Structures are given as structure tokens and as C-alpha cells.
Amino acid sequence: IRRSMFNNDNTEWKEGKYSLFLGQEPALYDSINVTHPKLFDLYKRQKAMDWSEDELSLEQSRIDMQSCPEEIKDIMVKNLSLQWEADSIASRAIAPLFAPFITNSELWAAWLKVSEIEVLHALTYSEIVRQCIPKPEIIFTQIMENEEITGRLKPISKAFKELRIEGAKHILGDDCTEDYSYSRIMNAVVALYCLERLQFQASFAATFAVVDQGWFMAIGKLVQKIAQDERFIHAEIDEYVIKHELSTPRGKAWLTTEGHLLKEMLDAVVQAEYRWAEYLFSEGRKVVGLNEASLKEWVDYNAQDVYSTLGFEFKKIKTNPLKFMDNWFDLNKNQNAQQEADSANYLLNIIVNDIREDDIFEYERV
């Protein structure tokens, strides 16, 4: 039970190993005894990928929003609405929900940074709407009242809600069994993995398909930064946590007990993405390079990783059905002259000083 902010009786540092969840109450933040270097590396990579929501000019995207074909605008706006809602949830869910249970320094640093970046993602979508949509209240209404948007996240919301309740009980010292708490934690990790590895990827495809037609380039570059974060940092953290825990006795027991419920969650998420693909391309909406069938295949292509991580069977798709997505997941594939458009392909703090005090450098005068 979490009762103190600093546990003077913590002895895990003596062994140099800290449980990810439900270990001894934490004491010192420990970078000396690093149990999970992969998580710390992902934390550092996320720091290097940091950026700002207002570093690109959205003026041309604002003009595009007024001049592009209605079906193109509709696809872009509906995807932005969904992504704004999903990142708003993520920005408030990750660190607060898992905080009562995390007992490892590397995981805490990683998910705390991810939570901060999810705020940046939500802020970016909000800024896009603020600057590019003449009447932002229309988007607020669309998100709040459109069941196709709000309903898409229902399969994962249940796991987050259960963890929130369990966390409150855990902090207050109510009767909580460790096995039950652990199951709620891991179910929520899987829900987060579904969101970041699968559901976000489906939305990115529709956004980038529109941008590839020459519309909303600045929006595309900002969403590209978000996609990089989600695919190569956030989802990687989730996957690592799941795979590590499945290598432990309690993780194996959790999967045995909760496996059927987890499979139902994954199936529900995939079906929600299928329905989104059907809805997105209904009512006359269309975009060159993407349709309902190819978007569903892209969903399956991403879903197979999620199923595989948990040891579940799923259809095998070896070839990426949307080749244009490869370009968008590589910041350097979309180059432009700096005088023509703002650039977003950079990393922070990538220069390392590896010069030792006793190094001698020879040079000749010219």
C-alpha cells in the first residue's frame, strides 16, 4: 500500500533490481542500479525527439482548409478530431493511472516523459484547429456528439477506468489483492499498447494520404512528429513492458487468467477500426491512394504485432499495404528547401562529448 512519498525501508537498491510494478515503495530515483536499460534508452530518445507545437507556420494549411475539395477537408477534419480526443485522453491517463503502482525508476521516467509529450500532441491538434478552422466550436461539437468518434475508444476506456478505480483503492489502503491489482495494471498496459501501436496508426494513414495530394503540408509535418513519437517510442515502451512481464511467473499467470478478456479487447479494437474505415469513406468521402479496403488491411498489418506480442493468433500480412507510410515514418524522406517551408527533421541533444581530458590532438599550421 502506498502510504509514503519516500520509503526509508526500501532494500531493492541493495540487490540492484527493481520491479516494474508493485515492488517495494520507492525511495531514491536510482540511475546507478538500472534494471531496464532499454526503457531508459527510450526515455532519452524521447527527450531527443522533443519539439514545439508552434514551430511550423500553419498559414498555408489555413488557406487549404478554405479551398480544398469538401471530401478532402472532411477526411482531414474527422481524423484531426479523433486524434485530438485520443491524445487528450492519453495526456491525462498514463502517468496518473499507473503512478500508484510503478516501482521502477526507468519506467517512471519513460512514462512521465511520454505523458508530457502526449500533452504536446493534444496541444498540437488544438493549435491546428485554433489556427486553421474558422469556427473551432464546430469541431468541439463534432467530437462531443459524433458517436463514430467517441465510440472508437470504448474498447480501451474500460481498462483505463478499472485501473483508475484500483489505483484509488490502492492509495487509500482499501482491501486490494496483489493479483487483482496486477491484472488491472497489465490490462491497462495492453489497452495503451492498442491505442498507440494500432489505433493511432490507422488515423495517421488517412491524414498522410490527404497530405500526399498536396494539401495541408504543415499539418502533415506536425502529425509526422506525433507519429514518430507514438510508433517508435510510446508503443515500444508498452511492448517492452508487456514482453518483460510475460517472462515472469506473475505475468504468465496473468495471461492465463485474463487471456480471453485480452483477446476480446483486441478483437473489439480491430472491429472499431474497421467501422472507422467504413465511416471515413462513407457519405462521398474519398482520397487518392487510400480506400476502405486498403485502410482495413493497414489496420490488420499493424494489429498483427499487437496480437503477436501477447501470443495470440492473427492473420499474417508480410507486405506493407500502404507503401506511402514508409516515407512518413522517416523524417528525412520529406525534404524541402528551408526558404520554401519550415523543416521538422531534427533531434535534440544528439552531439555527445566523448573527448577525454588526456586526449591529444595533433594538427599542423597552414
Coordinates of C-alpha atoms in Angstrom, one line a residue:
I1 CA 0.0 0.0 0.0
R2 CA 1.4 3.4 -1.0
R3 CA 1.5 5.4 2.3
S4 CA 4.7 7.4 2.0
M5 CA 6.5 9.6 -0.6
F6 CA 9.9 8.2 0.3
N7 CA 10.4 4.7 1.6
N8 CA 13.4 4.6 4.0
D9 CA 13.0 0.9 4.3
N10 CA 13.5 0.2 0.6
T11 CA 16.1 -2.6 0.1
E12 CA 15.7 -3.3 -3.6
W13 CA 18.7 -1.0 -4.3
K14 CA 20.9 -3.5 -2.4
E15 CA 20.1 -6.1 -5.0
G16 CA 20.2 -3.7 -7.9
K17 CA 16.8 -4.8 -9.2
Y18 CA 13.5 -3.0 -9.1
S19 CA 10.2 -4.5 -10.1
L20 CA 8.3 -2.5 -12.7
F21 CA 5.1 -2.7 -10.7
L22 CA 4.1 -3.5 -7.1
G23 CA 7.6 -3.8 -5.7
Q24 CA 8.8 -2.0 -2.6
E25 CA 7.6 1.5 -2.2
P26 CA 10.2 3.8 -4.0
A27 CA 12.9 5.7 -2.3
L28 CA 15.7 7.3 -4.3
Y29 CA 15.4 7.8 -8.0
D30 CA 18.2 5.3 -9.0
S31 CA 20.2 5.6 -12.2
I32 CA 23.1 3.6 -10.6
N33 CA 21.2 0.3 -10.4
V34 CA 19.5 0.3 -13.8
T35 CA 17.3 -2.8 -14.1
H36 CA 15.8 -1.9 -17.6
P37 CA 18.3 -0.1 -19.8
K38 CA 16.0 -0.4 -22.8
L39 CA 13.4 1.8 -21.0
F40 CA 16.0 4.4 -20.1
D41 CA 17.2 4.5 -23.7
L42 CA 13.7 5.0 -24.9
Y43 CA 13.3 7.9 -22.3
K44 CA 16.5 9.5 -23.7
R45 CA 15.3 9.0 -27.3
Q46 CA 12.0 10.7 -26.5
K47 CA 13.9 13.7 -25.0
A48 CA 15.9 13.9 -28.2
M49 CA 12.7 13.9 -30.3
D50 CA 11.1 16.8 -28.4
W51 CA 9.6 19.7 -30.3
S52 CA 7.1 22.5 -30.0
E53 CA 3.5 22.8 -31.3
D54 CA 4.1 26.3 -32.8
E55 CA 7.4 25.8 -34.6
L56 CA 5.8 25.5 -38.1
S57 CA 3.7 28.1 -39.8
L58 CA 0.1 26.8 -40.4
E59 CA -0.8 29.7 -42.7
Q60 CA -0.9 27.6 -45.9
S61 CA -2.9 24.9 -44.1
R62 CA -5.4 27.5 -43.1
I63 CA -5.8 28.6 -46.7
D64 CA -6.0 24.9 -47.8
M65 CA -8.8 24.4 -45.3
Q66 CA -10.9 27.0 -47.1
S67 CA -10.0 26.0 -50.7
C68 CA -9.7 22.2 -50.8
P69 CA -12.4 19.9 -52.0
E70 CA -15.1 19.3 -49.4
E71 CA -14.5 15.5 -49.2
I72 CA -10.7 16.1 -48.6
K73 CA -11.5 18.6 -45.9
D74 CA -14.0 16.3 -44.2
I75 CA -11.5 13.4 -44.0
M76 CA -8.8 15.7 -42.6
V77 CA -11.1 17.3 -40.0
K78 CA -12.6 14.0 -38.9
N79 CA -9.1 12.5 -38.4
L80 CA -7.9 15.5 -36.5
S81 CA -11.0 15.3 -34.3
L82 CA -10.4 11.7 -33.4
Q83 CA -6.6 12.2 -32.8
W84 CA -7.3 15.3 -30.6
E85 CA -9.7 13.3 -28.5
A86 CA -7.4 10.3 -28.2
D87 CA -4.3 12.3 -27.3
S88 CA -6.4 14.3 -24.8
I89 CA -7.2 11.0 -23.0
A90 CA -3.6 9.8 -23.2
S91 CA -2.2 13.1 -21.8
R92 CA -4.3 12.6 -18.6
A93 CA -4.2 8.8 -18.3
I94 CA -0.7 7.5 -18.5
A95 CA 1.3 8.9 -15.5
P96 CA -1.7 9.4 -13.2
L97 CA -3.2 6.0 -13.7
F98 CA 0.0 4.0 -13.4
A99 CA 1.7 6.2 -10.7
P100 CA 0.3 4.3 -7.7
F101 CA 1.9 1.0 -8.9
I102 CA 5.2 1.9 -10.6
T103 CA 8.2 0.9 -8.5
N104 CA 11.0 1.3 -11.1
S105 CA 12.9 4.5 -11.9
E106 CA 13.4 3.9 -15.6
L107 CA 9.7 3.1 -16.3
W108 CA 8.6 6.1 -14.2
A109 CA 10.9 8.4 -16.2
A110 CA 9.8 7.0 -19.5
W111 CA 6.0 7.2 -18.9
L112 CA 6.3 10.6 -17.2
K113 CA 8.0 11.9 -20.3
V114 CA 5.5 10.2 -22.5
S115 CA 2.7 11.9 -20.6
E116 CA 4.3 15.2 -21.2
I117 CA 4.7 14.5 -24.9
E118 CA 1.0 13.4 -25.1
V119 CA 0.1 16.9 -23.7
L120 CA 2.2 18.3 -26.6
H121 CA 0.3 16.1 -29.1
A122 CA -3.1 17.2 -27.8
L123 CA -1.9 20.8 -27.7
T124 CA -0.7 20.5 -31.3
Y125 CA -4.1 19.3 -32.5
S126 CA -5.8 22.0 -30.5
E127 CA -3.5 24.6 -32.2
I128 CA -4.2 23.2 -35.6
V129 CA -7.9 23.6 -35.0
R130 CA -7.4 27.1 -33.5
Q131 CA -5.4 28.4 -36.4
C132 CA -7.0 26.5 -39.3
I133 CA -10.7 26.2 -38.6
P134 CA -12.7 29.4 -38.8
K135 CA -15.2 28.2 -36.3
P136 CA -13.5 25.8 -33.8
E137 CA -16.7 25.3 -31.9
I138 CA -17.9 23.1 -34.8
I139 CA -15.0 20.7 -34.0
F140 CA -15.9 20.7 -30.3
T141 CA -19.5 19.8 -31.1
Q142 CA -18.4 17.1 -33.6
I143 CA -16.1 15.4 -31.1
M144 CA -18.6 15.5 -28.3
E145 CA -21.7 14.4 -30.3
N146 CA -20.3 12.1 -33.0
E147 CA -20.6 8.5 -31.8
E148 CA -18.3 7.3 -34.6
I149 CA -15.5 9.4 -32.9
T150 CA -16.2 8.9 -29.2
G151 CA -17.3 5.3 -29.6
R152 CA -14.0 4.3 -31.3
L153 CA -12.1 4.4 -28.0
K154 CA -14.7 2.4 -25.9
P155 CA -12.8 -0.9 -26.0
I156 CA -9.8 0.6 -24.3
S157 CA -11.6 3.0 -22.0
K158 CA -12.9 0.2 -19.8
A159 CA -9.4 -0.9 -18.9
F160 CA -8.3 2.6 -18.0
K161 CA -11.4 3.1 -15.9
E162 CA -10.8 -0.1 -13.9
L163 CA -7.2 0.9 -13.3
R164 CA -8.2 4.3 -12.1
I165 CA -10.6 2.8 -9.5
E166 CA -8.0 0.2 -8.4
G167 CA -5.3 3.0 -8.0
A168 CA -7.6 5.0 -5.7
K169 CA -8.2 1.9 -3.6
H170 CA -4.5 1.2 -3.5
I171 CA -3.6 4.6 -2.3
L172 CA -6.3 4.7 0.3
G173 CA -5.3 1.3 1.7
D174 CA -8.6 -0.4 0.9
D175 CA -8.6 -4.2 0.6
C176 CA -6.7 -4.9 -2.6
T177 CA -5.2 -8.3 -3.6
E178 CA -1.9 -8.0 -5.4
D179 CA -3.0 -10.4 -8.2
Y180 CA -6.2 -8.4 -8.9
S181 CA -4.3 -5.1 -8.9
Y182 CA -1.6 -6.6 -11.2
S183 CA -4.2 -7.8 -13.6
R184 CA -5.8 -4.3 -13.8
I185 CA -2.4 -2.8 -14.4
M186 CA -1.4 -5.1 -17.2
N187 CA -4.9 -4.9 -18.8
A188 CA -4.4 -1.2 -19.0
V189 CA -0.9 -1.6 -20.4
V190 CA -2.4 -3.7 -23.2
A191 CA -5.1 -1.1 -23.8
L192 CA -2.4 1.6 -24.0
Y193 CA -0.5 -0.5 -26.5
C194 CA -3.6 -1.0 -28.6
L195 CA -4.1 2.8 -28.7
E196 CA -0.5 3.7 -29.5
R197 CA 0.5 0.8 -31.8
L198 CA -2.8 0.2 -33.6
Q199 CA -5.5 2.9 -33.3
F200 CA -3.2 5.9 -33.8
Q201 CA -1.6 4.3 -36.9
A202 CA -4.9 3.9 -38.7
S203 CA -5.6 7.6 -38.3
F204 CA -2.2 8.6 -39.4
A205 CA -2.7 6.8 -42.7
A206 CA -5.8 8.8 -43.6
T207 CA -4.0 12.1 -42.6
F208 CA -0.9 11.4 -44.7
A209 CA -2.9 10.2 -47.7
V210 CA -4.5 13.6 -47.8
V211 CA -1.2 15.4 -47.4
D212 CA 0.3 13.4 -50.2
Q213 CA -2.2 15.0 -52.5
G214 CA -0.6 18.4 -51.8
W215 CA -2.9 19.7 -49.1
F216 CA -2.1 20.7 -45.5
M217 CA 1.7 20.1 -45.7
A218 CA 2.4 21.9 -42.4
I219 CA -0.3 19.9 -40.6
G220 CA 1.3 16.7 -42.1
K221 CA 4.7 17.6 -40.8
L222 CA 3.4 18.2 -37.3
V223 CA 1.4 14.9 -37.4
Q224 CA 4.5 13.2 -38.7
K225 CA 6.3 14.2 -35.5
I226 CA 3.5 12.8 -33.5
A227 CA 3.5 9.6 -35.5
Q228 CA 7.3 9.2 -34.8
D229 CA 6.7 9.5 -31.1
E230 CA 3.8 7.1 -31.0
R231 CA 5.3 4.4 -33.2
F232 CA 9.0 4.4 -32.2
I233 CA 8.9 5.5 -28.5
H234 CA 5.5 5.1 -26.9
A235 CA 4.4 1.8 -28.5
E236 CA 8.0 0.4 -27.9
I237 CA 7.7 1.2 -24.2
D238 CA 4.4 -0.6 -24.0
E239 CA 5.7 -3.6 -25.9
Y240 CA 8.8 -3.9 -23.7
V241 CA 6.7 -3.8 -20.5
I242 CA 4.3 -6.5 -21.8
K243 CA 7.1 -8.8 -23.0
H244 CA 9.1 -8.3 -19.8
E245 CA 6.2 -9.1 -17.6
L246 CA 5.3 -12.1 -19.7
S247 CA 8.7 -13.5 -18.9
T248 CA 7.9 -13.5 -15.2
P249 CA 5.8 -16.0 -13.2
R250 CA 3.1 -13.4 -12.4
G251 CA 3.0 -12.3 -16.0
K252 CA 2.4 -15.8 -17.2
A253 CA -0.3 -16.3 -14.6
W254 CA -2.0 -13.0 -15.6
L255 CA -2.1 -14.1 -19.3
T256 CA -3.5 -17.4 -18.4
T257 CA -6.3 -15.8 -16.2
E258 CA -7.1 -12.8 -18.3
G259 CA -6.2 -14.1 -21.8
H260 CA -9.7 -14.5 -23.0
L261 CA -10.6 -10.9 -21.9
L262 CA -7.5 -9.5 -23.6
K263 CA -8.3 -11.3 -26.8
E264 CA -11.8 -9.8 -26.7
M265 CA -10.3 -6.4 -26.2
L266 CA -8.0 -6.7 -29.2
D267 CA -10.8 -8.1 -31.4
A268 CA -13.0 -5.2 -30.3
V269 CA -10.3 -2.6 -31.1
V270 CA -9.8 -4.1 -34.6
Q271 CA -13.6 -4.1 -35.2
A272 CA -13.7 -0.4 -34.0
E273 CA -11.0 0.4 -36.6
Y274 CA -12.9 -1.4 -39.3
R275 CA -16.0 0.6 -38.5
W276 CA -14.0 3.8 -38.6
A277 CA -12.7 2.9 -42.1
E278 CA -16.2 2.3 -43.2
Y279 CA -17.4 5.6 -41.8
L280 CA -14.5 7.6 -43.1
F281 CA -15.2 6.6 -46.6
S282 CA -18.9 6.9 -46.4
E283 CA -21.1 9.9 -47.4
G284 CA -19.0 10.5 -50.6
R285 CA -15.6 11.0 -48.8
K286 CA -12.6 9.8 -50.8
V287 CA -8.9 10.4 -51.2
V288 CA -6.4 9.2 -53.9
G289 CA -4.2 6.3 -52.6
L290 CA -6.5 5.2 -49.8
N291 CA -9.9 3.5 -49.6
E292 CA -11.9 1.4 -47.1
A293 CA -10.3 -1.9 -48.1
S294 CA -6.7 -0.7 -48.0
L295 CA -7.2 1.1 -44.7
K296 CA -8.6 -2.1 -43.2
E297 CA -5.6 -4.0 -44.5
W298 CA -3.4 -1.4 -42.9
V299 CA -5.2 -2.0 -39.6
D300 CA -4.5 -5.7 -39.9
Y301 CA -0.9 -5.1 -40.8
N302 CA -0.4 -3.1 -37.5
A303 CA -2.7 -5.4 -35.4
Q304 CA -0.6 -8.5 -36.1
D305 CA 2.2 -7.0 -33.9
V306 CA -0.2 -6.4 -31.0
Y307 CA -1.6 -10.0 -31.2
S308 CA 1.9 -11.5 -31.6
T309 CA 3.2 -9.7 -28.5
L310 CA 0.5 -11.4 -26.4
G311 CA 0.9 -14.8 -28.2
F312 CA -2.4 -14.7 -29.9
E313 CA -3.0 -15.9 -33.5
F314 CA -3.9 -13.4 -36.2
K315 CA -3.7 -13.2 -39.9
K316 CA -0.2 -12.7 -41.3
I317 CA 0.5 -9.7 -43.6
K318 CA 4.1 -9.6 -44.6
T319 CA 4.0 -6.7 -47.0
N320 CA 3.1 -3.2 -46.0
P321 CA -0.2 -2.4 -47.9
L322 CA 0.4 1.3 -47.7
K323 CA 3.9 2.0 -49.1
F324 CA 3.5 5.8 -48.7
M325 CA 3.5 5.3 -45.0
D326 CA 7.2 4.3 -45.1
N327 CA 8.0 7.8 -46.2
W328 CA 6.1 9.4 -43.4
F329 CA 7.7 7.3 -40.7
D330 CA 11.2 8.6 -41.9
L331 CA 11.6 12.3 -41.2
N332 CA 14.3 12.6 -43.8
K333 CA 12.2 11.2 -46.7
N334 CA 10.3 14.5 -47.0
Q335 CA 12.9 17.2 -47.7
N336 CA 12.3 20.8 -48.6
A337 CA 14.3 23.9 -49.1
Q338 CA 14.2 26.0 -45.9
Q339 CA 13.1 29.1 -47.8
E340 CA 10.0 27.2 -49.2
A341 CA 8.7 25.6 -46.0
D342 CA 9.6 25.0 -42.3
S343 CA 11.6 21.9 -41.5
A344 CA 10.9 19.5 -38.7
N345 CA 13.5 16.8 -39.3
Y346 CA 15.9 17.2 -36.4
L347 CA 16.8 15.7 -33.0
L348 CA 17.8 17.4 -29.8
N349 CA 21.0 16.7 -27.8
I350 CA 22.4 14.3 -30.3
I351 CA 26.0 15.5 -30.1
V352 CA 28.0 13.6 -27.5
N353 CA 31.2 15.0 -26.0
D354 CA 33.4 11.9 -25.9
I355 CA 36.8 13.7 -25.6
R356 CA 38.8 12.7 -22.5
E357 CA 40.9 15.1 -20.6
D358 CA 44.1 13.3 -21.6
D359 CA 43.3 13.1 -25.3
I360 CA 46.0 14.8 -27.5
F361 CA 45.1 16.1 -31.0
E362 CA 47.9 16.7 -33.5
Y363 CA 47.5 19.4 -36.1
E364 CA 49.7 21.3 -38.5
R365 CA 49.8 25.0 -39.1
V366 CA 48.9 26.0 -42.6

